Coordinates of C-alpha atoms and ligand atoms in Angstrom, one line a residue:
X1 CA 278.8 276.5 83.1
X2 CA 276.0 279.0 83.2
X3 CA 275.2 280.5 79.8
X4 CA 277.0 283.7 78.8
X5 CA 275.2 286.3 76.9
X6 CA 277.3 288.8 75.0
X7 CA 275.5 292.0 74.4
X8 CA 276.4 295.4 72.9
X9 CA 275.9 297.6 69.9
X10 CA 276.3 296.6 66.3
X11 CA 279.9 296.4 65.3
X12 CA 281.4 296.0 68.7
X13 CA 282.6 292.5 67.9
X14 CA 280.2 290.3 69.8
X15 CA 280.2 287.4 67.3
X16 CA 284.0 287.4 66.7
X17 CA 284.9 287.7 70.3
X18 CA 282.2 285.1 71.4
X19 CA 283.6 282.6 68.9
X20 CA 287.2 283.0 70.2
X21 CA 286.1 282.8 73.8
X22 CA 284.0 279.7 73.2
X23 CA 287.0 278.0 71.6
X24 CA 289.2 278.9 74.7
X25 CA 286.6 277.5 77.1
X26 CA 285.7 274.6 74.8
X27 CA 282.0 275.3 74.8
X28 CA 279.5 275.9 72.1
X29 CA 278.7 279.3 70.7
X30 CA 275.3 280.3 69.2
X31 CA 274.5 283.6 67.5
X32 CA 270.9 284.8 67.7
X33 CA 271.1 286.6 64.3
X34 CA 272.4 283.4 62.7
X35 CA 269.5 281.4 64.3
X36 CA 266.9 283.9 63.1
X37 CA 268.3 283.7 59.6
X38 CA 268.6 279.9 59.5
X39 CA 265.2 279.3 61.0
X40 CA 263.5 281.6 58.5
X41 CA 265.8 281.0 55.6
X42 CA 265.9 284.7 55.2
X43 CA 268.5 287.4 55.6
X44 CA 267.9 289.9 58.4
X45 CA 267.8 292.8 56.1
X46 CA 265.1 291.0 54.0
X47 CA 263.1 290.2 57.2
X48 CA 263.2 293.9 58.2
X49 CA 262.2 294.9 54.7
X50 CA 259.4 292.5 54.2
X51 CA 257.9 292.2 57.7
X52 CA 259.4 295.1 59.7
X53 CA 261.5 295.4 62.9
X54 CA 258.8 294.3 65.3
X55 CA 258.4 290.9 63.5
X56 CA 262.2 290.5 63.7
X57 CA 262.1 291.3 67.4
X58 CA 259.5 288.6 67.9
X59 CA 261.7 286.0 66.2
X60 CA 264.7 287.1 68.2
X61 CA 262.7 286.8 71.5
X62 CA 261.5 283.3 70.5
X63 CA 265.0 282.1 69.6
X64 CA 266.4 283.3 72.9
X65 CA 263.9 281.1 74.9
X66 CA 264.6 277.9 72.9
X67 CA 268.4 278.0 73.1
X68 CA 270.1 275.5 75.5
X69 CA 270.0 277.0 79.0
X70 CA 273.6 276.1 80.0
X71 CA 277.1 275.6 78.7
X72 CA 276.7 278.0 75.8
X73 CA 278.0 281.4 74.8
X74 CA 275.2 283.3 73.1
X75 CA 276.2 286.2 70.9
X76 CA 273.2 288.4 70.5
X77 CA 271.9 291.0 68.1
X78 CA 272.5 294.5 69.2
X79 CA 268.9 295.3 69.8
X80 CA 267.9 292.2 71.8
X81 CA 268.2 294.2 75.0
X82 CA 265.5 296.6 74.0
X83 CA 262.8 294.1 75.1
X84 CA 262.9 294.0 78.8
X85 CA 261.7 290.4 78.9
X86 CA 264.8 289.4 76.9
X87 CA 267.1 291.1 79.4
X88 CA 265.3 289.4 82.3
X89 CA 265.5 286.0 80.5
X90 CA 269.3 286.4 79.9
X91 CA 270.0 287.6 83.5
X92 CA 268.0 284.7 84.9
X93 CA 269.7 282.1 82.7
X94 CA 273.3 283.2 82.9
X95 CA 275.9 285.9 82.9
X96 CA 275.2 289.0 80.8
X97 CA 278.2 290.8 79.5
X98 CA 277.9 294.2 77.8
X99 CA 280.7 294.8 75.4
X100 CA 281.1 298.6 75.2
X101 CA 283.1 300.5 72.7
X102 CA 283.3 304.3 72.1
X103 CA 280.4 305.2 69.7
X104 CA 282.9 307.0 67.4
X105 CA 284.9 303.9 67.0
X106 CA 281.8 301.9 66.3
X107 CA 280.6 304.3 63.7
X108 CA 283.9 304.1 61.9
X109 CA 283.4 300.3 61.6
X110 CA 279.7 300.5 60.6
X111 CA 279.8 303.4 58.2
X112 CA 280.0 301.3 55.1
X113 CA 278.1 298.3 56.3
X114 CA 275.4 297.0 54.0
X115 CA 274.0 294.1 55.9
X116 CA 272.5 295.9 59.0
X117 CA 269.1 297.4 58.2
X118 CA 269.3 299.9 61.1
X119 CA 272.4 301.5 59.6
X120 CA 271.2 301.9 56.1
X121 CA 270.4 305.5 55.1
X122 CA 271.1 306.7 58.6
X123 CA 273.3 309.6 59.4
X124 CA 276.1 309.3 61.9
X125 CA 274.1 311.4 64.4
X126 CA 271.2 309.1 64.1
X127 CA 273.2 306.0 64.7
X128 CA 275.0 307.6 67.7
X129 CA 271.6 308.6 69.0
X130 CA 270.4 305.0 68.8
X131 CA 273.5 304.0 70.7
X132 CA 272.8 306.6 73.4
X133 CA 269.2 305.4 73.7
X134 CA 270.3 301.8 74.1
X135 CA 272.9 302.5 76.8
X136 CA 270.2 302.3 79.5
X137 CA 269.4 298.8 78.4
X138 CA 272.9 297.6 78.0
X139 CA 273.9 298.8 81.4
X140 CA 271.6 296.4 83.0
X141 CA 274.2 293.6 82.2
X142 CA 276.0 291.9 85.1
X143 CA 279.3 292.9 83.7
X144 CA 280.4 295.8 81.4
X145 CA 283.7 295.6 79.6
X146 CA 285.1 298.6 77.7
X147 CA 286.8 297.3 74.6
X148 CA 287.5 300.6 73.0
X149 CA 291.3 300.4 73.4
X150 CA 291.6 296.7 73.3
X151 CA 292.9 294.6 70.4
X152 CA 290.8 291.6 69.5
X153 CA 293.1 289.3 71.5
X154 CA 292.9 291.6 74.5
X155 CA 289.1 291.8 74.3
X156 CA 288.9 288.0 74.1
X157 CA 291.1 287.7 77.1
X158 CA 289.1 290.2 79.1
X159 CA 285.8 288.3 78.4
X160 CA 287.5 285.0 79.2
X161 CA 288.7 286.4 82.5
X162 CA 285.3 287.9 83.3
X163 CA 283.6 284.5 82.7
X164 CA 286.1 282.6 84.9
X165 CA 285.6 285.1 87.7
X166 CA 281.8 284.8 87.3
X167 CA 282.0 281.0 87.3
X168 CA 284.1 280.9 90.4
X169 CA 281.6 283.2 92.3
X170 CA 278.8 280.8 91.4
X171 CA 280.4 277.9 93.3
Ligands
S3P201 C1 270.5 295.0 65.3 C2 271.7 294.4 65.3 C3 272.1 293.3 64.4 C4 270.9 292.5 64.0 C5 269.8 293.4 63.4 C6 269.4 294.5 64.4 C7 270.2 296.1 66.2 O1 273.0 292.4 65.1 O2 270.3 291.8 65.0 O3 270.4 294.0 62.3 O4 269.0 296.4 66.5 O5 271.1 296.6 66.9 P1 274.6 292.8 65.4 O6 274.6 293.5 66.7 O7 275.2 291.5 65.5 O8 275.0 293.6 64.2

């Protein structure tokens, strides 16, 4: 199987959905945030605080290129798409799926989050603005799935189906 890269804004459910889909397909799942944290032995919020966003983006970009190049579902950090080289890498190495959800729904999930540095001390309008700015990047994905009205199970099923269709087209 070609790799699958799940992209989308913070709080859309990439990690949870990716894990469930990987189980269904009996393949491995790797989370780029987890890899960044385990390779540095630091939490993402501490990396941002100590070294800044750009440093985190460098780590994220590096991680992407050293992951296995097939048979893996890669769940990505929400900002990985902002570096064009990352988007190109993902598109060359597999199927990029953008998990969309209505920004209002996303905000409700993120409002009280304490782990994501880009949410801290930001007003709702600012986070929604970031979402808007990112859309242009996310939309470069091969496939867009709107998960706004889907339950977790339905979202998992939609991603599963999209991957199967993608794989059939590759043969
Ligand atoms: C970020 C999203 C986070 C994490 C970091 C930056 C972003 O991942 O990579 O806090 O720029 O959108 P999730 O999308 O898994 O929350």
